[in-house]
Short mmCIF file of C-alpha atoms in Angstrom, two decimals:
data_model
loop_
_atom_site.label_atom_id
_atom_site.label_comp_id
_atom_site.label_asym_id
_atom_site.label_seq_id
_atom_site.Cartn_x
_atom_site.Cartn_y
_atom_site.Cartn_z
CA UNK A 1 -67.83 -189.57 -39.40
CA UNK A 2 -64.45 -189.69 -40.82
CA UNK A 3 -62.98 -186.85 -38.64
CA UNK A 4 -64.14 -188.65 -35.36
CA UNK A 5 -60.66 -190.40 -33.74
CA UNK A 6 -61.20 -192.24 -30.61
CA UNK A 7 -59.13 -190.98 -27.91
CA UNK A 8 -57.50 -188.26 -30.35
CA UNK A 9 -57.66 -184.39 -30.58
CA UNK A 10 -59.35 -182.72 -33.38
CA UNK A 11 -56.66 -180.69 -35.28
CA UNK A 12 -58.93 -177.63 -35.91
CA UNK A 13 -56.48 -174.77 -35.24
CA UNK A 14 -53.20 -174.18 -36.38
CA UNK A 15 -51.96 -173.83 -32.73
CA UNK A 16 -52.63 -177.19 -32.02
CA UNK A 17 -50.78 -178.34 -35.35
CA UNK A 18 -47.79 -176.46 -34.35
CA UNK A 19 -48.16 -177.36 -30.43
CA UNK A 20 -48.12 -181.22 -31.67
CA UNK A 21 -44.94 -180.56 -33.96
CA UNK A 22 -43.14 -179.10 -31.29
CA UNK A 23 -44.05 -181.62 -28.81
CA UNK A 24 -43.11 -184.64 -31.55
CA UNK A 25 -39.61 -182.28 -32.31
CA UNK A 26 -38.42 -182.57 -28.96
CA UNK A 27 -39.85 -185.56 -27.41
CA UNK A 28 -39.07 -187.85 -30.70
CA UNK A 29 -35.31 -188.15 -29.92
CA UNK A 30 -35.30 -191.00 -27.28
CA UNK A 31 -32.89 -190.79 -24.72
CA UNK A 32 -31.22 -187.56 -24.82
CA UNK A 33 -28.62 -188.74 -22.21
CA UNK A 34 -26.56 -189.84 -25.17
CA UNK A 35 -25.16 -188.02 -28.53
CA UNK A 36 -25.15 -189.17 -31.64
CA UNK A 37 -21.58 -190.90 -33.46
CA UNK A 38 -20.63 -192.04 -36.63
CA UNK A 39 -18.23 -194.31 -36.80
CA UNK A 40 -16.19 -194.83 -40.01
CA UNK A 41 -12.93 -197.54 -40.76
CA UNK A 42 -10.16 -196.08 -42.94
CA UNK A 43 -8.36 -198.87 -43.24
CA UNK A 44 -5.63 -198.68 -40.48
CA UNK A 45 -7.58 -196.55 -38.22
CA UNK A 46 -11.02 -195.83 -37.18
CA UNK A 47 -12.52 -192.46 -36.72
CA UNK A 48 -15.38 -191.56 -34.39
CA UNK A 49 -17.44 -188.57 -34.97
CA UNK A 50 -19.62 -187.56 -32.22
CA UNK A 51 -22.04 -184.42 -32.32
CA UNK A 52 -21.76 -182.24 -29.47
CA UNK A 53 -22.80 -178.64 -30.04
CA UNK A 54 -22.84 -176.22 -27.53
CA UNK A 55 -19.99 -177.55 -25.74
CA UNK A 56 -16.45 -175.96 -25.48
CA UNK A 57 -13.45 -178.23 -25.48
CA UNK A 58 -12.75 -177.99 -22.02
CA UNK A 59 -16.56 -179.50 -21.25
CA UNK A 60 -15.44 -183.07 -23.07
CA UNK A 61 -13.37 -185.75 -21.35
CA UNK A 62 -11.79 -188.90 -22.90
CA UNK A 63 -11.39 -191.55 -20.45
CA UNK A 64 -9.55 -194.96 -21.07
CA UNK A 65 -10.65 -197.68 -18.32
CA UNK A 66 -9.41 -201.19 -19.54
CA UNK A 67 -10.77 -201.57 -23.19
CA UNK A 68 -13.52 -198.91 -22.76
CA UNK A 69 -13.47 -195.47 -24.17
CA UNK A 70 -15.54 -193.26 -22.25
CA UNK A 71 -16.72 -189.75 -23.71
CA UNK A 72 -18.27 -187.39 -21.39
CA UNK A 73 -19.37 -183.68 -21.90
CA UNK A 74 -21.08 -181.58 -19.39
CA UNK A 75 -22.95 -178.31 -19.43
CA UNK A 76 -23.25 -176.41 -16.42
CA UNK A 77 -25.70 -173.47 -15.36
CA UNK A 78 -24.17 -170.49 -14.43
CA UNK A 79 -25.96 -169.08 -11.17
CA UNK A 80 -26.92 -166.09 -12.73
CA UNK A 81 -29.20 -168.18 -15.37
CA UNK A 82 -31.05 -169.46 -11.85
CA UNK A 83 -31.96 -165.54 -11.39
CA UNK A 84 -33.38 -164.98 -14.67
CA UNK A 85 -37.37 -165.12 -15.34
CA UNK A 86 -37.91 -167.86 -17.60
CA UNK A 87 -40.89 -168.58 -19.12
CA UNK A 88 -39.78 -171.53 -20.42
CA UNK A 89 -36.58 -173.25 -20.44
CA UNK A 90 -35.68 -176.03 -23.06
CA UNK A 91 -32.03 -176.11 -22.95
CA UNK A 92 -30.57 -178.91 -20.74
CA UNK A 93 -27.97 -178.88 -18.22
CA UNK A 94 -26.40 -181.89 -17.13
CA UNK A 95 -24.02 -184.75 -18.13
CA UNK A 96 -23.91 -186.92 -21.09
CA UNK A 97 -21.89 -189.88 -21.54
CA UNK A 98 -21.33 -192.65 -23.84
CA UNK A 99 -18.78 -195.89 -23.61
CA UNK A 100 -16.99 -197.49 -26.40
CA UNK A 101 -15.38 -201.03 -26.95
CA UNK A 102 -11.62 -200.17 -27.90
CA UNK A 103 -10.22 -203.98 -27.84
CA UNK A 104 -8.03 -204.15 -31.01
CA UNK A 105 -6.97 -200.32 -31.03
CA UNK A 106 -3.70 -199.14 -30.28
CA UNK A 107 -4.85 -196.98 -26.93
CA UNK A 108 -1.43 -195.15 -26.94
CA UNK A 109 -2.03 -193.83 -30.02
CA UNK A 110 -5.74 -192.43 -29.97
CA UNK A 111 -6.19 -188.66 -30.99
CA UNK A 112 -9.00 -186.29 -30.43
CA UNK A 113 -9.91 -183.02 -32.03
CA UNK A 114 -12.87 -180.77 -31.66
CA UNK A 115 -13.94 -178.39 -34.37
CA UNK A 116 -17.63 -176.94 -34.81
CA UNK A 117 -19.36 -179.03 -32.54
CA UNK A 118 -18.08 -182.58 -33.66
CA UNK A 119 -15.54 -184.35 -31.58
CA UNK A 120 -13.09 -186.51 -34.11
CA UNK A 121 -11.31 -189.17 -32.35
CA UNK A 122 -8.90 -191.08 -34.19
CA UNK A 123 -8.47 -194.83 -33.25
CA UNK A 124 -5.68 -196.82 -34.72
CA UNK A 125 -6.15 -200.53 -35.35
CA UNK A 126 -3.65 -202.61 -33.15
CA UNK A 127 -1.29 -204.09 -35.82
CA UNK A 128 -1.96 -207.78 -36.15
CA UNK A 129 0.98 -209.76 -34.63
CA UNK A 130 1.85 -213.18 -36.48
CA UNK A 131 2.80 -215.81 -34.65
CA UNK A 132 6.90 -216.11 -34.90
CA UNK A 133 8.11 -218.88 -37.16
CA UNK A 134 10.29 -221.60 -35.81
CA UNK A 135 11.55 -224.67 -35.95
CA UNK A 136 9.97 -227.60 -33.61
CA UNK A 137 12.58 -230.50 -32.83
CA UNK A 138 11.46 -234.18 -33.20
CA UNK A 139 12.33 -236.06 -30.07
#
């Protein structure tokens, strides 16, 4: 009685268990068109770290559009890969992109480095400008 699960499948074999584990691993990440990022406040700047494993530096672009920073990474499949006889192919090819609001950032001083699959973008904070002190004449 306890083994009866409505609309479920019995896990009687190791192969069923492994198939379900594999399915949950590859479908449990949600939207794969985006990549994971961490943003840290370092006082005078923010540090954005984006996970982009498997990309070459040339495959990644950072573009400024107004108050937005757009990070795009592109995988392309070579023509020789299309001629191989795959039994199963899980590696994705295509474009991955994210946009970030950079209002309050000194856009001219943004720096980026890519090492070991991690893109590090340094986003210096714009210096706060205090209103200039002045005297007001009374009429």
